[in-house]
Short mmCIF file of C-alpha atoms in Angstrom, two decimals:
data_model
loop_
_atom_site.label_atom_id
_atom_site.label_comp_id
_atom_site.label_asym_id
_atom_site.label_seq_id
_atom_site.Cartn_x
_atom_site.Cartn_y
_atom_site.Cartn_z
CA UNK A 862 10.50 32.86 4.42
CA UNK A 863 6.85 32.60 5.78
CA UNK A 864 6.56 30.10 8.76
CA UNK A 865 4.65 27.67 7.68
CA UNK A 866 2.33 26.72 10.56
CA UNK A 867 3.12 23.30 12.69
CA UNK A 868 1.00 20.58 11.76
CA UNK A 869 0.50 18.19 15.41
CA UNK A 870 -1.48 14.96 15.61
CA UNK A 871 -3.15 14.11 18.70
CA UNK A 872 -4.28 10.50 20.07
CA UNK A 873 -5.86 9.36 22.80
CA UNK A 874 -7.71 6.24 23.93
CA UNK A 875 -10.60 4.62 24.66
CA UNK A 876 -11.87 3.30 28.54
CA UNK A 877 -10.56 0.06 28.96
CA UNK A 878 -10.90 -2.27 31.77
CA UNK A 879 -13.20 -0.83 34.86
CA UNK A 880 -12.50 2.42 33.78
CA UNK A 881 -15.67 4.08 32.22
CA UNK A 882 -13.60 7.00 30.40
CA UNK A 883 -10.38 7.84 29.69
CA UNK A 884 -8.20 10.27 31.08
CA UNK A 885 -6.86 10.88 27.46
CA UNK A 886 -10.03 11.67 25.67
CA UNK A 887 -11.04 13.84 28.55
CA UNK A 888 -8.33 15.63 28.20
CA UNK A 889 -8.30 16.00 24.49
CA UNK A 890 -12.03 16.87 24.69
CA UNK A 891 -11.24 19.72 26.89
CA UNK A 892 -8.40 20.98 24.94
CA UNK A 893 -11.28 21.48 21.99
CA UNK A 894 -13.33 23.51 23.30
CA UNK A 895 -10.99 26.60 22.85
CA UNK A 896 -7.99 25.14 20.43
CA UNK A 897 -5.62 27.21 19.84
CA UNK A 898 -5.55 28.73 16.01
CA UNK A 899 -1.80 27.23 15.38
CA UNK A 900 -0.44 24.21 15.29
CA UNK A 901 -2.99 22.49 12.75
CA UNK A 902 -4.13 20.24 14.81
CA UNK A 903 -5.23 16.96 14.11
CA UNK A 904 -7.22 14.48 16.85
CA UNK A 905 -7.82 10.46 16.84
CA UNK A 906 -9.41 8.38 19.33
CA UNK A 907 -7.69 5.00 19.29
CA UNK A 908 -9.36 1.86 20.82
CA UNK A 909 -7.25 -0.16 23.52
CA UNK A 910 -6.28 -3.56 20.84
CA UNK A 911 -2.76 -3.93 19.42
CA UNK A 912 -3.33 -4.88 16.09
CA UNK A 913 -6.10 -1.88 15.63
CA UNK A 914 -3.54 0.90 16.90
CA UNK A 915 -0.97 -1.28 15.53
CA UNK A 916 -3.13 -0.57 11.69
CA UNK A 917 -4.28 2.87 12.47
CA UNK A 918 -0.62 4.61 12.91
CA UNK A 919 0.72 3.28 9.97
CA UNK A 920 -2.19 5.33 8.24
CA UNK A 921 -2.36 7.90 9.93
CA UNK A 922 1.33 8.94 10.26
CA UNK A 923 1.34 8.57 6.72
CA UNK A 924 0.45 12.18 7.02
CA UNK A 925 3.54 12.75 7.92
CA UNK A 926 2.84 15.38 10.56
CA UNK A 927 5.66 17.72 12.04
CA UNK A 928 5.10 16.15 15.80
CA UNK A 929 2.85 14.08 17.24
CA UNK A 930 1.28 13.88 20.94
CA UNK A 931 0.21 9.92 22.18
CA UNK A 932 -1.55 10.28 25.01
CA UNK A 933 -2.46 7.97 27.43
CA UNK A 934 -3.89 7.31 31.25
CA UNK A 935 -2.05 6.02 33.73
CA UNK A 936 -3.91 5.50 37.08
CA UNK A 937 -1.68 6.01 40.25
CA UNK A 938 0.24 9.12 38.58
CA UNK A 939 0.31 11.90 40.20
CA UNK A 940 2.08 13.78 37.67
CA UNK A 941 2.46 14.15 33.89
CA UNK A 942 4.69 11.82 32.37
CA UNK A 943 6.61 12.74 28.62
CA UNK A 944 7.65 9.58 27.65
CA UNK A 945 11.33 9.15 26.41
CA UNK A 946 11.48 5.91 24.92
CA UNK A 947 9.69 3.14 23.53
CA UNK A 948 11.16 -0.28 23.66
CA UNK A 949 10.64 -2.95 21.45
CA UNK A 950 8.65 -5.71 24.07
CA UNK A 951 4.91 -5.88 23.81
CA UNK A 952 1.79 -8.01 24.55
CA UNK A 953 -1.74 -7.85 26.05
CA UNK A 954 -2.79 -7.58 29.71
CA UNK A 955 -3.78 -11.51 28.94
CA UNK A 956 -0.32 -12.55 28.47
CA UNK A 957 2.25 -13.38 31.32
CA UNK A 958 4.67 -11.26 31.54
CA UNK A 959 7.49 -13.92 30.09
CA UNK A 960 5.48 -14.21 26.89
CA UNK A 961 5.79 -10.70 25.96
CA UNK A 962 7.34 -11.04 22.23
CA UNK A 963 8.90 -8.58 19.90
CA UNK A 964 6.62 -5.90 18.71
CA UNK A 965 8.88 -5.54 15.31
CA UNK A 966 11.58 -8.43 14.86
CA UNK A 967 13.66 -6.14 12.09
CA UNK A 968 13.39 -3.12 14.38
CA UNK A 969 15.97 -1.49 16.62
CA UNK A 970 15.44 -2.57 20.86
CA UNK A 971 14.63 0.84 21.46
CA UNK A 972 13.44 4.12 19.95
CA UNK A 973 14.37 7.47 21.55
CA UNK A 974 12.55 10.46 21.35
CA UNK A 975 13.83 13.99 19.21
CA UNK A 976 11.64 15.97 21.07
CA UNK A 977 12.92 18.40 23.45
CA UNK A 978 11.22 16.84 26.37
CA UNK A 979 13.75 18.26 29.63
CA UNK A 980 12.72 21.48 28.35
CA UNK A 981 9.35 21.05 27.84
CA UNK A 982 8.71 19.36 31.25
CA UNK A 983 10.47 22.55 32.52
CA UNK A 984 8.04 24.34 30.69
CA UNK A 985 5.27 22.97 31.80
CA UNK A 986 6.47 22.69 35.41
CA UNK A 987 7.33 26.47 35.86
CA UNK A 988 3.51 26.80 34.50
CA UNK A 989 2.56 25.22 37.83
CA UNK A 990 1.91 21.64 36.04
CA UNK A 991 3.68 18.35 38.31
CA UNK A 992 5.37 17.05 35.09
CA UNK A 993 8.48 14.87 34.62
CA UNK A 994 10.31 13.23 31.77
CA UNK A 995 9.96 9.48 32.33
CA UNK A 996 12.29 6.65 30.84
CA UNK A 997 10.40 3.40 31.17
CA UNK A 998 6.81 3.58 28.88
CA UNK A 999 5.67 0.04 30.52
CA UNK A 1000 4.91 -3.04 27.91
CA UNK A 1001 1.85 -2.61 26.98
CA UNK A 1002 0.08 0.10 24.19
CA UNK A 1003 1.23 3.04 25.48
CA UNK A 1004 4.84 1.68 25.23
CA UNK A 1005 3.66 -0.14 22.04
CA UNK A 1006 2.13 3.26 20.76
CA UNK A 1007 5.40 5.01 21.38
CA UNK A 1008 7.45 2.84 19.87
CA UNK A 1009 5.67 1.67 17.00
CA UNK A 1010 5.26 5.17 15.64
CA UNK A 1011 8.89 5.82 15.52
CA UNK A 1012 9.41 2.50 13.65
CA UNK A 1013 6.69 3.74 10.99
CA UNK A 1014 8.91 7.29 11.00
CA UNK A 1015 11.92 4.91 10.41
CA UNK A 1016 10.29 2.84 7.85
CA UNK A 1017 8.15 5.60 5.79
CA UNK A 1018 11.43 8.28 6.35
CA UNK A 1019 9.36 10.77 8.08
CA UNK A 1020 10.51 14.05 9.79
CA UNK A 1021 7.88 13.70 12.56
CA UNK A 1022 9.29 13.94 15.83
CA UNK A 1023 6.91 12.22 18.32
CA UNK A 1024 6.25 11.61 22.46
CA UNK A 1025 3.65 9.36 24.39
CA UNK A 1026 1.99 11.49 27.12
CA UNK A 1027 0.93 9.70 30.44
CA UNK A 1028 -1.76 11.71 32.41
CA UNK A 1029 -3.30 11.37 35.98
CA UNK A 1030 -7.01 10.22 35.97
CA UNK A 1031 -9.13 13.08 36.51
CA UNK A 1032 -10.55 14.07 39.33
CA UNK A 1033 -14.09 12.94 38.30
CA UNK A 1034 -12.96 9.61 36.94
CA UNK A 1035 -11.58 8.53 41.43
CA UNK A 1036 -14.92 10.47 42.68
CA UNK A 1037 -16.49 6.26 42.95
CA UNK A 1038 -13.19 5.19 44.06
CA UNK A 1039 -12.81 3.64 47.13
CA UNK A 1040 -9.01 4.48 48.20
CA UNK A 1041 -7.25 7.70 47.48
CA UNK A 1042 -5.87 7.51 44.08
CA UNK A 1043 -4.01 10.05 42.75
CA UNK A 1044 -5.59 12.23 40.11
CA UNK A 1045 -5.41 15.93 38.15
CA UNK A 1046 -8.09 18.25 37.41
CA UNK A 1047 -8.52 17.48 33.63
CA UNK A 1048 -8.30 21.11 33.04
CA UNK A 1049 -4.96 21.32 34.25
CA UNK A 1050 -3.60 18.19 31.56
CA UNK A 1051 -5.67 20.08 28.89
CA UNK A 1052 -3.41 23.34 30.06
CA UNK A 1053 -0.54 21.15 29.78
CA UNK A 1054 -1.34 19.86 26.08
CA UNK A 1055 -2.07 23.71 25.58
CA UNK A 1056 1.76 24.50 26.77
CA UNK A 1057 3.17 21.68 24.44
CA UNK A 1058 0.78 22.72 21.58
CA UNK A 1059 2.96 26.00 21.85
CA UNK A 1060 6.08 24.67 22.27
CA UNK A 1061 5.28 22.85 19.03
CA UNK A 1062 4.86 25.64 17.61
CA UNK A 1063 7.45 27.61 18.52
CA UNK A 1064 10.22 24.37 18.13
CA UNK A 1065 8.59 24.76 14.10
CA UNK A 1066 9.36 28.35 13.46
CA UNK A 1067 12.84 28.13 15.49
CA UNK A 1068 13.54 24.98 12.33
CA UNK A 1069 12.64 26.95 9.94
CA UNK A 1070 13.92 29.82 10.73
CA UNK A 1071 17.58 28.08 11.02
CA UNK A 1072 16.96 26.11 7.96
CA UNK A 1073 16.25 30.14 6.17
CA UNK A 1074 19.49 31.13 7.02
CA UNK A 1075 21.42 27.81 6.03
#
């Protein structure tokens, strides 16, 4: 049958703390100005507060896209991160660290990812891109992200399959920075989101095309 094409939704953050942008939106802003034609690509700018993300997924993945790409900063990477798993611990930078509660007290501990992240990270690191699968989200939104979009896929019985991306700062966002901090070109992470855009893609029609011959 016709491939129906891959419908992808795309979030990244606002700056938070001294931070004056974020490497997310950079890099999403970037990647628009030459999308590619397929997936169908949707984009959201989240702000950095629990309870508003927290709201905004369980709308948005209501959509029920076919994959969805969190993305997030995280300064003192030097490489891309595709995020494996999101556990279920969570609280805000105000908190000490032995308050952290339960993000969802009915949910699982953890959530895994169904992406095919090894081989995407291969993907993108064979495209020239430092990029590694990583196991350990943190335990605070980006974590939270993660895993409270695969308890919404749970809950609403969604076939989305979902990852949180950590990038690098940019290179402009360390250029007031006193110390060396590690950072990517934003072009290259927009690259990178163009390689998993593709793989996206691609992971779609190889479904479908298995689910034609079933």
């Amino acid at each position: 049958g016709m491939s129906a094409s891959a419908k992808v939704l795309i979030t990244a953050f606002d700056a938070y703390d001294r931070w004056t942008s974020n490497a997310s939106w950079l890099a999403v802003m970037e990647l628009t100005r030459r999308l590619p034609s397929v997936p169908r690509i949707t984009t959201r700018r989240y702000p950095v507060n629990f309870q508003a993300v927290r709201e905004r997924l369980a709308t948005d993945l209501a959509a029920n896209y076919d994959f969805v790409l969190h993305l997030g900063q995280a300064p003192g990477l030097g490489r891309i991160h595709l995020e494996a798993i999101g556990i279920n611990v969570g609280g805000n930078s105000r908190q000490l660290p032995d308050e952290f509660g339960v993000l969802e007290p009915s949910a699982p501990v953890a959530y895994r990812s169904q992406l095919p992240l090894n081989s995407w990270a291969a993907k993108l690191r064979s495209a020239g891109i430092p990029c590694q699968v990583s196991y350990h989200a943190g335990t605070f939104l980006c974590n939270a992200t993660m895993f409270l979009t695969h308890h919404e896929i749970a809950k609403q019985r969604l076939d989305t399959r979902a990852t949180f991306v950590h990038l690098p700062l940019t290179c402009q966002q360390i250029t007031g920075e006193r110390t060396d901090i590690a950072s990517l070109p934003v072009e290259v992470s927009a690259a990178a989101l163009h390689i998993l855009l593709q793989r996206s893609e691609e992971h779609t029609s190889e479904l479908q095309s298995h689910l034609n011959l079933v």
